[in-house]
mmCIF file of C-alpha atoms in Angstrom:
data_model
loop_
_atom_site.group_PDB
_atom_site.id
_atom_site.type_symbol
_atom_site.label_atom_id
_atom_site.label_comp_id
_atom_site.label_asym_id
_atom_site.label_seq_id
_atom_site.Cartn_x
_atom_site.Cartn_y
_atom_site.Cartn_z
ATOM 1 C CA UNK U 14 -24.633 -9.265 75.857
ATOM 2 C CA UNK U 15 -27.601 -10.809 73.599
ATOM 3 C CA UNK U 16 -28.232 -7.890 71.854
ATOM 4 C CA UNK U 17 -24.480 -7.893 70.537
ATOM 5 C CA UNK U 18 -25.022 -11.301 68.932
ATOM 6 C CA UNK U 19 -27.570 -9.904 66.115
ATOM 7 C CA UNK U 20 -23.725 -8.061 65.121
ATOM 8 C CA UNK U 21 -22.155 -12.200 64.509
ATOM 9 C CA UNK U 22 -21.848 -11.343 60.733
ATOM 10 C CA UNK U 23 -20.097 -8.424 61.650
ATOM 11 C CA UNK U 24 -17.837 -10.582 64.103
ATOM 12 C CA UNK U 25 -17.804 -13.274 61.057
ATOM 13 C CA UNK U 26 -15.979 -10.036 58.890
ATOM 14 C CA UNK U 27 -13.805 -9.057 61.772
ATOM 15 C CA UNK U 28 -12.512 -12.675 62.053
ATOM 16 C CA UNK U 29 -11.305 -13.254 58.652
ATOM 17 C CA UNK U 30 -9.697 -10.085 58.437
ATOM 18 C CA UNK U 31 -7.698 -10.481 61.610
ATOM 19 C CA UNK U 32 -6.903 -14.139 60.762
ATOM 20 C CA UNK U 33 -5.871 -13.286 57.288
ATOM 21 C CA UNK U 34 -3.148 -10.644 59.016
ATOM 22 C CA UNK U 35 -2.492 -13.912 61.394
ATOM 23 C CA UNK U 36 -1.650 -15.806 58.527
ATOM 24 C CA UNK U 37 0.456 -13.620 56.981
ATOM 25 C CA UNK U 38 2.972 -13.043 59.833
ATOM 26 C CA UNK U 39 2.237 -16.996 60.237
ATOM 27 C CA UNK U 40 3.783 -17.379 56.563
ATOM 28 C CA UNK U 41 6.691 -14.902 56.930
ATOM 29 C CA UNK U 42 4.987 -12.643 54.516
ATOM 30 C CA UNK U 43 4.298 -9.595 57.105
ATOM 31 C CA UNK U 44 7.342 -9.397 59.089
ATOM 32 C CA UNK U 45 8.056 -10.398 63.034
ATOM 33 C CA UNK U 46 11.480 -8.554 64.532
ATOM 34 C CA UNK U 47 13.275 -10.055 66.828
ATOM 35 C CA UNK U 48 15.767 -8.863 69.258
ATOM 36 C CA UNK U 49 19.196 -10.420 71.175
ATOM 37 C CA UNK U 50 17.574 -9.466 74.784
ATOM 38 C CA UNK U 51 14.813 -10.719 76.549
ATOM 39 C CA UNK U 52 11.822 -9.221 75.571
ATOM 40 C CA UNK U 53 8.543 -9.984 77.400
ATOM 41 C CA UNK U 54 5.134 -9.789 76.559
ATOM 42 C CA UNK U 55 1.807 -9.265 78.418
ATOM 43 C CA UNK U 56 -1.222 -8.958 77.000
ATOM 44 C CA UNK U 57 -5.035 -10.155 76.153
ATOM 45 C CA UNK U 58 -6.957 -11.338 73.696
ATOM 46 C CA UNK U 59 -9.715 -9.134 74.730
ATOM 47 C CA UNK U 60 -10.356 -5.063 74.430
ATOM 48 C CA UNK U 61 -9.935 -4.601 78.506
ATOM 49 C CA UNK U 62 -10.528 -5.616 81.811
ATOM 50 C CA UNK U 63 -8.169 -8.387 82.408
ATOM 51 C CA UNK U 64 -5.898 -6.803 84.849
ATOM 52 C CA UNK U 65 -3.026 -6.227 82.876
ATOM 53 C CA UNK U 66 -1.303 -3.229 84.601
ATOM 54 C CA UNK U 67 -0.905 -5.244 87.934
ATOM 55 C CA UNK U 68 0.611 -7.810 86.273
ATOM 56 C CA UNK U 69 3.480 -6.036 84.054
ATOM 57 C CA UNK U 70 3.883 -4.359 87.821
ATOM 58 C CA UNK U 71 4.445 -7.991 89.389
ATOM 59 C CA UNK U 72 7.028 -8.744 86.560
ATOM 60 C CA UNK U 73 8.130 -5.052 87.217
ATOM 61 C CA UNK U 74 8.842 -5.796 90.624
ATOM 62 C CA UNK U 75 10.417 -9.263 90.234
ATOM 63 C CA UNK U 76 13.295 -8.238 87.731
ATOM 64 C CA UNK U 77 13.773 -4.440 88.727
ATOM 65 C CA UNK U 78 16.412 -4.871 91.778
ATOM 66 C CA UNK U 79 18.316 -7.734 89.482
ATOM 67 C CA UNK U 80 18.280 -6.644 86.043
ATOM 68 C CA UNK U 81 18.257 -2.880 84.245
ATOM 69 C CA UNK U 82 14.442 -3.339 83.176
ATOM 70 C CA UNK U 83 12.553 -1.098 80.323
ATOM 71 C CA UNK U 84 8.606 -1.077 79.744
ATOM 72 C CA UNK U 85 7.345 -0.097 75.991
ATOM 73 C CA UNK U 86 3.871 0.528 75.330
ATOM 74 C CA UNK U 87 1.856 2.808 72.747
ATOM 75 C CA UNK U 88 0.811 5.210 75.120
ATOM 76 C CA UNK U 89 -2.997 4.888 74.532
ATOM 77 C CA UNK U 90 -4.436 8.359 74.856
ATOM 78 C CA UNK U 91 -1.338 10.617 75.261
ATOM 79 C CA UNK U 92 -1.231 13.706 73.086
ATOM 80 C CA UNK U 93 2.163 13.403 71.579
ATOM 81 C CA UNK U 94 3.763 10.865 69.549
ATOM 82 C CA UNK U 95 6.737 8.861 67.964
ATOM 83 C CA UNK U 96 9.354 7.955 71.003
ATOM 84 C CA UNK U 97 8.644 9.260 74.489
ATOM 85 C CA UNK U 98 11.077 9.042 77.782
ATOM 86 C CA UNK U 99 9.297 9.355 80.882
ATOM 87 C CA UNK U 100 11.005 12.019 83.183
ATOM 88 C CA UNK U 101 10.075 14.056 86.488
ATOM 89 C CA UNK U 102 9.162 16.964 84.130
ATOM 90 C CA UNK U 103 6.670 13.911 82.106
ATOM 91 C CA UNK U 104 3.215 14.919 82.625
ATOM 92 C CA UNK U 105 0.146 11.785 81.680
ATOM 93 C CA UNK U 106 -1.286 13.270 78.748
ATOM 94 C CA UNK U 107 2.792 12.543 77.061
ATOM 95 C CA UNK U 108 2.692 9.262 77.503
ATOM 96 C CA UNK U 109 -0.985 7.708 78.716
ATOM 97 C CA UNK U 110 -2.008 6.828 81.864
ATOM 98 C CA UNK U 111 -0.478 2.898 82.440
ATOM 99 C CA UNK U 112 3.200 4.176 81.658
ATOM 100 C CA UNK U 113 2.674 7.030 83.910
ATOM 101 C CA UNK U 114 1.327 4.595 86.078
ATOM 102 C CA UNK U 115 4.534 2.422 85.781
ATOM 103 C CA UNK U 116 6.588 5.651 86.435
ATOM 104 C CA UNK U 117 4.918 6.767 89.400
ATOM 105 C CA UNK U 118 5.266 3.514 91.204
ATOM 106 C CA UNK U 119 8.617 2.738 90.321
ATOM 107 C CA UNK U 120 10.886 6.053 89.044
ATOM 108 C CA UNK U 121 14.093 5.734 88.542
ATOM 109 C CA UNK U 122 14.260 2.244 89.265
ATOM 110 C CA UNK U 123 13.211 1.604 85.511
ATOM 111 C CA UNK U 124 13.304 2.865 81.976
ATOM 112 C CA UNK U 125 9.102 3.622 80.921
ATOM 113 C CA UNK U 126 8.837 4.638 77.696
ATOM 114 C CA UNK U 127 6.203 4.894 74.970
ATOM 115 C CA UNK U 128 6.029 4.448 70.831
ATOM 116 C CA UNK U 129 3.174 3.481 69.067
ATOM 117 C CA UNK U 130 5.586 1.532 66.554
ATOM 118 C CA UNK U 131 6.889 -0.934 68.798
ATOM 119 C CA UNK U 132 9.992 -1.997 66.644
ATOM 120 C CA UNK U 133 11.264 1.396 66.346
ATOM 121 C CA UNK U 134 10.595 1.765 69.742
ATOM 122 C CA UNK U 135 12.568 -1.153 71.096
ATOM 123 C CA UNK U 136 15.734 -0.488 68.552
ATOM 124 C CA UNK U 137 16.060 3.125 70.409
ATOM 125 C CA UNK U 138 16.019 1.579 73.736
ATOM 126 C CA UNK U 139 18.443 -0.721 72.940
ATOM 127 C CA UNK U 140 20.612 1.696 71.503
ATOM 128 C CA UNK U 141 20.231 4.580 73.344
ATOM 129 C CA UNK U 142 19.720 3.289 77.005
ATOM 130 C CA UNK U 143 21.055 -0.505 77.187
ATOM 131 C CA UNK U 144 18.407 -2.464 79.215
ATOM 132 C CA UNK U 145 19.010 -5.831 80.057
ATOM 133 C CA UNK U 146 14.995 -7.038 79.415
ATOM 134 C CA UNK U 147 12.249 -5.140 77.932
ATOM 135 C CA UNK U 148 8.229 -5.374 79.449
ATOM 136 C CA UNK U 149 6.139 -4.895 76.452
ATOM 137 C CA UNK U 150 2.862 -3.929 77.764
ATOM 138 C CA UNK U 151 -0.458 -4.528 75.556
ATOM 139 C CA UNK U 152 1.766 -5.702 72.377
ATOM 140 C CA UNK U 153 -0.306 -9.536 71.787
ATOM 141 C CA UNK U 154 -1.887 -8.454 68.865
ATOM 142 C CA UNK U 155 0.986 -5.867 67.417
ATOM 143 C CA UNK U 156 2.920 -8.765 65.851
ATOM 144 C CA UNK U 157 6.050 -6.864 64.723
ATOM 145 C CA UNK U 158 7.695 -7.817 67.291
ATOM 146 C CA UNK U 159 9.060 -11.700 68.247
ATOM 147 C CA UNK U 160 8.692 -11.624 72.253
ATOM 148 C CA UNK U 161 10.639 -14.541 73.504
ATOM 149 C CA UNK U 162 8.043 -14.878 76.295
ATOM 150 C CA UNK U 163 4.625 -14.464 75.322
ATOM 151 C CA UNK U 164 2.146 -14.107 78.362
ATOM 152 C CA UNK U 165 -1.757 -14.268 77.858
ATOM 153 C CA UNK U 166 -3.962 -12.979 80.161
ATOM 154 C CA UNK U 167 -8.091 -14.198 80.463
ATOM 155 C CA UNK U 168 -10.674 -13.342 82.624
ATOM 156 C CA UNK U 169 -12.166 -15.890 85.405
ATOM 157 C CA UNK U 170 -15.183 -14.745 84.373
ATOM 158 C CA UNK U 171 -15.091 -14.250 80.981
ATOM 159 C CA UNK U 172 -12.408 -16.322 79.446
ATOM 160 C CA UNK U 173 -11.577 -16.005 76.092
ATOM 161 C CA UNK U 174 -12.822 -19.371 74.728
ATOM 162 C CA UNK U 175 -16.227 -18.301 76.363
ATOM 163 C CA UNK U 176 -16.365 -14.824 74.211
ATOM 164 C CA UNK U 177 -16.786 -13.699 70.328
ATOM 165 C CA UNK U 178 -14.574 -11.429 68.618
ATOM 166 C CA UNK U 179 -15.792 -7.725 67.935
ATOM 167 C CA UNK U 180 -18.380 -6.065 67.643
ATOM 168 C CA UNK U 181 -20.774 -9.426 68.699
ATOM 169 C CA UNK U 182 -18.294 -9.776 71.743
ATOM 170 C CA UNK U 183 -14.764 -8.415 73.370
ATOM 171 C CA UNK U 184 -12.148 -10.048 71.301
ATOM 172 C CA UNK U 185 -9.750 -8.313 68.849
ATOM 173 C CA UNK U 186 -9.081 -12.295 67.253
ATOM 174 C CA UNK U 187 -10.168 -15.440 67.480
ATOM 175 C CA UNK U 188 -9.266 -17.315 70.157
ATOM 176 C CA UNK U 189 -7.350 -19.617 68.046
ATOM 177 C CA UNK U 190 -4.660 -16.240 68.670
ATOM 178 C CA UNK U 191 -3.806 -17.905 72.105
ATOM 179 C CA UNK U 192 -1.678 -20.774 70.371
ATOM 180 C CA UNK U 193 1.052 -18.042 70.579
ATOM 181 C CA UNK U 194 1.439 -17.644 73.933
ATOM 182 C CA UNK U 195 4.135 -19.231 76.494
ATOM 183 C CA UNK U 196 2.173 -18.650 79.390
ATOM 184 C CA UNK U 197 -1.670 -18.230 79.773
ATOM 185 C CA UNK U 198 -2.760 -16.655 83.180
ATOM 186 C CA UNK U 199 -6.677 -16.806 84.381
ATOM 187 C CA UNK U 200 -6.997 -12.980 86.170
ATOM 188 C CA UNK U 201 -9.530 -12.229 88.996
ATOM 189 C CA UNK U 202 -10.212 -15.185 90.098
ATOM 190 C CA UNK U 203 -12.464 -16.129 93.416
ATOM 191 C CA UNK U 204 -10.623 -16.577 96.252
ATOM 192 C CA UNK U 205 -12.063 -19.911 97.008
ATOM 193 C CA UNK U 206 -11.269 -21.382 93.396
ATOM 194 C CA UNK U 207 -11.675 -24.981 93.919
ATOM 195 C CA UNK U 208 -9.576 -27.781 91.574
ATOM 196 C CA UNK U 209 -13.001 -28.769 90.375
ATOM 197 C CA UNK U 210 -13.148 -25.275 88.762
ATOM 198 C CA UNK U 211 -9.505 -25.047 87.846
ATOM 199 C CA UNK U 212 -9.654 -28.376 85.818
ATOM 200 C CA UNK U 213 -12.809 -27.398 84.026
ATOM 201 C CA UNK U 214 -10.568 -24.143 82.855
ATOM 202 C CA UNK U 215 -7.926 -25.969 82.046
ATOM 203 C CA UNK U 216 -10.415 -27.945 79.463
ATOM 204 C CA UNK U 217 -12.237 -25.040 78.267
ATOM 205 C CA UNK U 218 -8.980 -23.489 77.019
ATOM 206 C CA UNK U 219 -7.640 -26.489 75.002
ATOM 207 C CA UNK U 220 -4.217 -25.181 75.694
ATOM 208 C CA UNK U 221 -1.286 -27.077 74.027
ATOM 209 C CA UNK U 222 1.308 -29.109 76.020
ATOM 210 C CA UNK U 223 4.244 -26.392 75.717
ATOM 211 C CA UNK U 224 2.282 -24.041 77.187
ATOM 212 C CA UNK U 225 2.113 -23.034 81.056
ATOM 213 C CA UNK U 226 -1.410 -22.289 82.676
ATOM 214 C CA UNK U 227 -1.683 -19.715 86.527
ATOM 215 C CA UNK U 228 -4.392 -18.332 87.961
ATOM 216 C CA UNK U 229 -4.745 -15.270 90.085
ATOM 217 C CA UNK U 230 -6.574 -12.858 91.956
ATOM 218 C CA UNK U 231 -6.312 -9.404 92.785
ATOM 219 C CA UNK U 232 -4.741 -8.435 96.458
ATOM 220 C CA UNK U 233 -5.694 -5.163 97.374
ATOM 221 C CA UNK U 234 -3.141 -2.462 99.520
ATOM 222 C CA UNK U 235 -4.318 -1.884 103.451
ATOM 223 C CA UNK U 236 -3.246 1.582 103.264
ATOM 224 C CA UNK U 237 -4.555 4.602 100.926
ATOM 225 C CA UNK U 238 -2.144 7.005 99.462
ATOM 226 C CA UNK U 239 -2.764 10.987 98.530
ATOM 227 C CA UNK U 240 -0.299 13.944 98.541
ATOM 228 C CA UNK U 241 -1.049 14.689 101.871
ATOM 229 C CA UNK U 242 0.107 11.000 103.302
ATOM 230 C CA UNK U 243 -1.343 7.254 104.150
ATOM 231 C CA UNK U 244 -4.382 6.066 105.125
ATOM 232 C CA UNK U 245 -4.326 2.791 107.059
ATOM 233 C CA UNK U 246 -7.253 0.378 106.523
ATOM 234 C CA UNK U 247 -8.217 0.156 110.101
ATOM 235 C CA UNK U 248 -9.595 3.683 109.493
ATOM 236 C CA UNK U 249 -11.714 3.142 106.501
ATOM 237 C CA UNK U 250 -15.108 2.727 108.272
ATOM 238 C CA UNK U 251 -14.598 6.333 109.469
ATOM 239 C CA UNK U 252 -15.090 7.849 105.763
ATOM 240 C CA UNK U 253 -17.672 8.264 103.725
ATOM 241 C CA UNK U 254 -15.802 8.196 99.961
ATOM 242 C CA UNK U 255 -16.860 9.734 96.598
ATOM 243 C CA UNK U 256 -15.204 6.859 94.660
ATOM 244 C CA UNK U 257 -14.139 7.840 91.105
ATOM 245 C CA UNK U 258 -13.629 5.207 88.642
ATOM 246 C CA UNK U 259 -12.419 5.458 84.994
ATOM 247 C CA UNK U 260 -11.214 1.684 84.147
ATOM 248 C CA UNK U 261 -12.714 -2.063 82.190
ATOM 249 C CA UNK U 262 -14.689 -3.944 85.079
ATOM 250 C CA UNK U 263 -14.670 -1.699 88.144
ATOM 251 C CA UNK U 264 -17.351 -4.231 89.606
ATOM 252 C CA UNK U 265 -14.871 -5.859 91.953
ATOM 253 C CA UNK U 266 -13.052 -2.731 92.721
ATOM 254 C CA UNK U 267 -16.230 -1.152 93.744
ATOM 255 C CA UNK U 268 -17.453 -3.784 95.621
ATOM 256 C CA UNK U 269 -14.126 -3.923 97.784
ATOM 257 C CA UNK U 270 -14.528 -0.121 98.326
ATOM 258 C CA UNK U 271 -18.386 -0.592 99.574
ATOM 259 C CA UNK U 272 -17.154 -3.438 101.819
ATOM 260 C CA UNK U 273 -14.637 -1.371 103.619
ATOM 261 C CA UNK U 274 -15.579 2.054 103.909
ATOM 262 C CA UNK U 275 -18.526 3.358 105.593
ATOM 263 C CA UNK U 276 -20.237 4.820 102.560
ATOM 264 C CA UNK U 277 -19.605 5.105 98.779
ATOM 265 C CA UNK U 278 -20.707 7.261 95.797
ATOM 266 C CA UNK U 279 -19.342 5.778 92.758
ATOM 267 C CA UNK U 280 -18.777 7.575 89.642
ATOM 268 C CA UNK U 281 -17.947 5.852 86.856
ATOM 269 C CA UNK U 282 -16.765 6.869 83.547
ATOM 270 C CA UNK U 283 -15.181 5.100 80.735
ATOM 271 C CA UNK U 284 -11.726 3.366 80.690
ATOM 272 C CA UNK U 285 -8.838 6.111 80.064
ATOM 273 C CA UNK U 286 -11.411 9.096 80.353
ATOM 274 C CA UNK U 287 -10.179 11.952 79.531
ATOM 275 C CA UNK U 288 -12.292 14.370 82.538
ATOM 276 C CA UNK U 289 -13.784 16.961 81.195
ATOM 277 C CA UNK U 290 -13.996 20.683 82.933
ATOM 278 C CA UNK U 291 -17.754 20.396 83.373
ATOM 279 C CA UNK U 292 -17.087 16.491 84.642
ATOM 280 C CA UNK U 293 -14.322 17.636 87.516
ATOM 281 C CA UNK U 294 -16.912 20.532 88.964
ATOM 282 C CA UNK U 295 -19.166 17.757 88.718
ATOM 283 C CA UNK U 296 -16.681 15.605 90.838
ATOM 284 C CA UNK U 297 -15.959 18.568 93.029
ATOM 285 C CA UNK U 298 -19.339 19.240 93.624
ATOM 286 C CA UNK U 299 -20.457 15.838 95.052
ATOM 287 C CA UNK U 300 -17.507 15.906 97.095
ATOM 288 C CA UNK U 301 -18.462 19.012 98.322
ATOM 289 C CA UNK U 302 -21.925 17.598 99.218
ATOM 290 C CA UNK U 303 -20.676 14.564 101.013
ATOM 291 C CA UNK U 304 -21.155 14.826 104.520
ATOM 292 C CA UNK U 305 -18.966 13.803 107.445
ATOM 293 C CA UNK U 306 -15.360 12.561 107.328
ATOM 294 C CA UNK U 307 -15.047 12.107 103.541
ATOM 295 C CA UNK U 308 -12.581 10.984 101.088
ATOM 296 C CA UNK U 309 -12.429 11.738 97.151
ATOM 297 C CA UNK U 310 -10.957 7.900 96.398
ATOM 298 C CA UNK U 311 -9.934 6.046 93.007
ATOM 299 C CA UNK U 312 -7.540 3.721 91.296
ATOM 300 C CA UNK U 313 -3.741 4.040 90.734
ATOM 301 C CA UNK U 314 -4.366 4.528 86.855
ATOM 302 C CA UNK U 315 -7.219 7.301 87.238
ATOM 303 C CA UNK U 316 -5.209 9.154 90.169
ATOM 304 C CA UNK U 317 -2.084 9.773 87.628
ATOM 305 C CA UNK U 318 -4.667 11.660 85.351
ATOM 306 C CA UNK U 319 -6.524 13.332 87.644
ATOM 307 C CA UNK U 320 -3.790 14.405 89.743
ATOM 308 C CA UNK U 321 -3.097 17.079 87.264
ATOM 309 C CA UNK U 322 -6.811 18.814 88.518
ATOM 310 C CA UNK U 323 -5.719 21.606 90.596
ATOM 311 C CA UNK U 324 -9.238 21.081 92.221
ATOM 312 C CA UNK U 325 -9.312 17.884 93.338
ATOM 313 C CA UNK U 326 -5.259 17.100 93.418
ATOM 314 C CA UNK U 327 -5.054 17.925 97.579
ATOM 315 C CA UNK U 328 -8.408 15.710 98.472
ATOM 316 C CA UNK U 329 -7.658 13.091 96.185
ATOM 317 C CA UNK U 330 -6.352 9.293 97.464
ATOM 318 C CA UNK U 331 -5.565 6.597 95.594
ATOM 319 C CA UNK U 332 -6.144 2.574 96.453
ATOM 320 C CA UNK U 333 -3.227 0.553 94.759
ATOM 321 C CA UNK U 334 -3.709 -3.411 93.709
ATOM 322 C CA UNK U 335 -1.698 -6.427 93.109
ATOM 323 C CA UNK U 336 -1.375 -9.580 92.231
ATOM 324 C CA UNK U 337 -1.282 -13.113 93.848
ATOM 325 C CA UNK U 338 -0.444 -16.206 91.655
ATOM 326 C CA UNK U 339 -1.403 -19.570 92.668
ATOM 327 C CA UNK U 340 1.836 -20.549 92.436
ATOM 328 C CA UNK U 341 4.108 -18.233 92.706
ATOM 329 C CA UNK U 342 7.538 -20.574 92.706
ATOM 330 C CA UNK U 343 6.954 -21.489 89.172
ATOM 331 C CA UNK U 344 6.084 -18.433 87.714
ATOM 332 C CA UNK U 345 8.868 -16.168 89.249
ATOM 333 C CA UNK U 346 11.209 -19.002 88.018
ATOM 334 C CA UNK U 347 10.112 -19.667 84.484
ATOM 335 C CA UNK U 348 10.512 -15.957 83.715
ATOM 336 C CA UNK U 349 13.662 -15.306 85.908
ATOM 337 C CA UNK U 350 15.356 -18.289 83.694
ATOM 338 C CA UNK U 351 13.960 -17.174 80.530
ATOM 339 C CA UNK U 352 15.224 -13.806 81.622
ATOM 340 C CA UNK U 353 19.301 -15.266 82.497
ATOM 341 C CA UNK U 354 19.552 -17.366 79.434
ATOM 342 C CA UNK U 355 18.859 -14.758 77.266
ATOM 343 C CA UNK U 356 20.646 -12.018 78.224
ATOM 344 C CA UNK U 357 23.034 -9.961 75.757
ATOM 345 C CA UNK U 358 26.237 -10.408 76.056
ATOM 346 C CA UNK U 359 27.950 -7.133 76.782
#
């Protein structure tokens, strides 16, 4: 991290261009579009590694079984573009690897879709396929659109009033940006956060009086999943695991993986790799040179892409992750509300 700070006149540039844009929707001169349905937004001040995915997949799971529930993101890395409908015919590279994601784990029982302009997006939604709320995923800094709840998510370790904007540090604005949130949720935190730590947070974020503050950590699944079925944790120890990682931060995720299985060869590559051939024989062949009972492991998001390698598909497992809030109650209930007393009228 010291080297970046010989880029701070950079960063100084970077700033007053993305404030300048900030004070143009501020003034009403660039436009903000707002919608008659609930429209919910998570997303970072940061470039990555807050844990987003698992927690449009909490909000996922709270609102699917009550409400007909629509994500929209750009679709970072897919190879197509304007409006995409995921389908059982959908393959990753259509729509990127966190809608797939989204898809996978929940099929029919949502609507996942993908535009990289988010207001033409949301009007076909609305018009074509009637959901009651939409999950915008990733959409803090795209500004055309007015979400009613605006959810912010910082890292424990690395919150965003501790960090610089680009290139000296990870932020795509000032942290001055965080005024516009609803909500403001501390990700991967310790498991033993104390209140001592908690009230220095709530300090170091200078967060206004409207706005709610969580915290939470990441929950990991006891059980593995491949094509070929379920892996319960009480036989991790047995395998020795090639562990494939292409995501922000894998620290934690590693570390887990290291605890719990017997062995672990971790490959990492950057966050939405796209594998290339030589990389998968590469894959294959340290798989192939792993001795014992062995397992070719990696994250939800990196199985949906490289689930389409005709190589590695059959050997290939999966370890999903989740989300616990510190207080759960509150949360659940400030969005279920905001969901109810916004609903369209139909």
């Amino acid at each position: 991290m010291n080297w970046r700070k010989f880029l701070l006149p950079l960063s100084g540039l970077y700033w007053i261009g993305t404030s300048f844009r900030n004070m143009l929707f501020n003034a009403g001169i660039l436009k903000e579009t707002s919608f008659d349905i609930p429209i919910i937004n998570v997303g970072n001040l940061s470039v990555g590694g807050t844990g987003k995915s698992p927690h449009v997949m909490y909000l996922i799971e709270l609102l699917k079984n009550k409400y007909k529930i629509a994500t929209l993101s750009r679709g970072y890395g897919r190879k197509t573009k304007g409006f995409v409908f995921a389908n059982y015919q959908t393959k990753v590279y259509d729509i990127g690897d966190e809608p797939m994601q989204f898809f996978r784990r929940f099929k029919n029982k949502i609507i996942v879709t993908v535009c990289e302009d988010r207001v033409t997006g949301a009007n076909k939604l609305i018009r074509d396929f009637y959901p009651d709320a939409i999950v915008l995923d990733d959409a803090f800094q795209h500004r055309n659109i007015k979400p009613g709840l605006n959810i912010l998510l910082t890292e424990y370790h690395q919150p965003y009033s501790q960090d610089y904007v680009l290139p000296a540090g990870n932020l795509r604005e000032g942290s001055a940006g965080a005024k516009r949130a609803d909500v403001v949720i501390v990700t991967k935190c310790p498991e033993n956060l104390n209140e001592k730590e908690v009230r220095a947070l709530q300090h170091d974020l200078k967060l206004k009086p409207n706005q709610e503050l969580f915290f939470s950590k990441i929950v990991y699944d006891h059980r593995i999943y491949g094509l070929h079925g379920e892996i319960p944790m009480s036989e991790w120890m047995n395998y020795n695991v090639v562990l494939i990682t292409g995501i922000a931060k894998a620290d934690d995720f590693v570390a887990f993986c290291k605890t719990n299985f017997r062995a672990v060869l971790h490959l990492e590559y950057p966050d939405h790799h796209n594998f290339s051939d030589s990389e998968i024989d590469y894959i294959r062949k340290r798989y192939r040179d792993t001795e014992g009972d062995k397992l070719l492991l990696t994250t939800e998001k990196d199985y949906v892409r490289l689930l389409e390698e005709e190589s590695l598909k059959n050997e290939l497992y999966y370890l999903p992750i989740g989300i616990e809030l510190n207080d759960p109650e509150k949360f659940n209930r400030l969005v279920l509300n905001y969901v109810s007393n916004n609903l369209k009228v139909k």
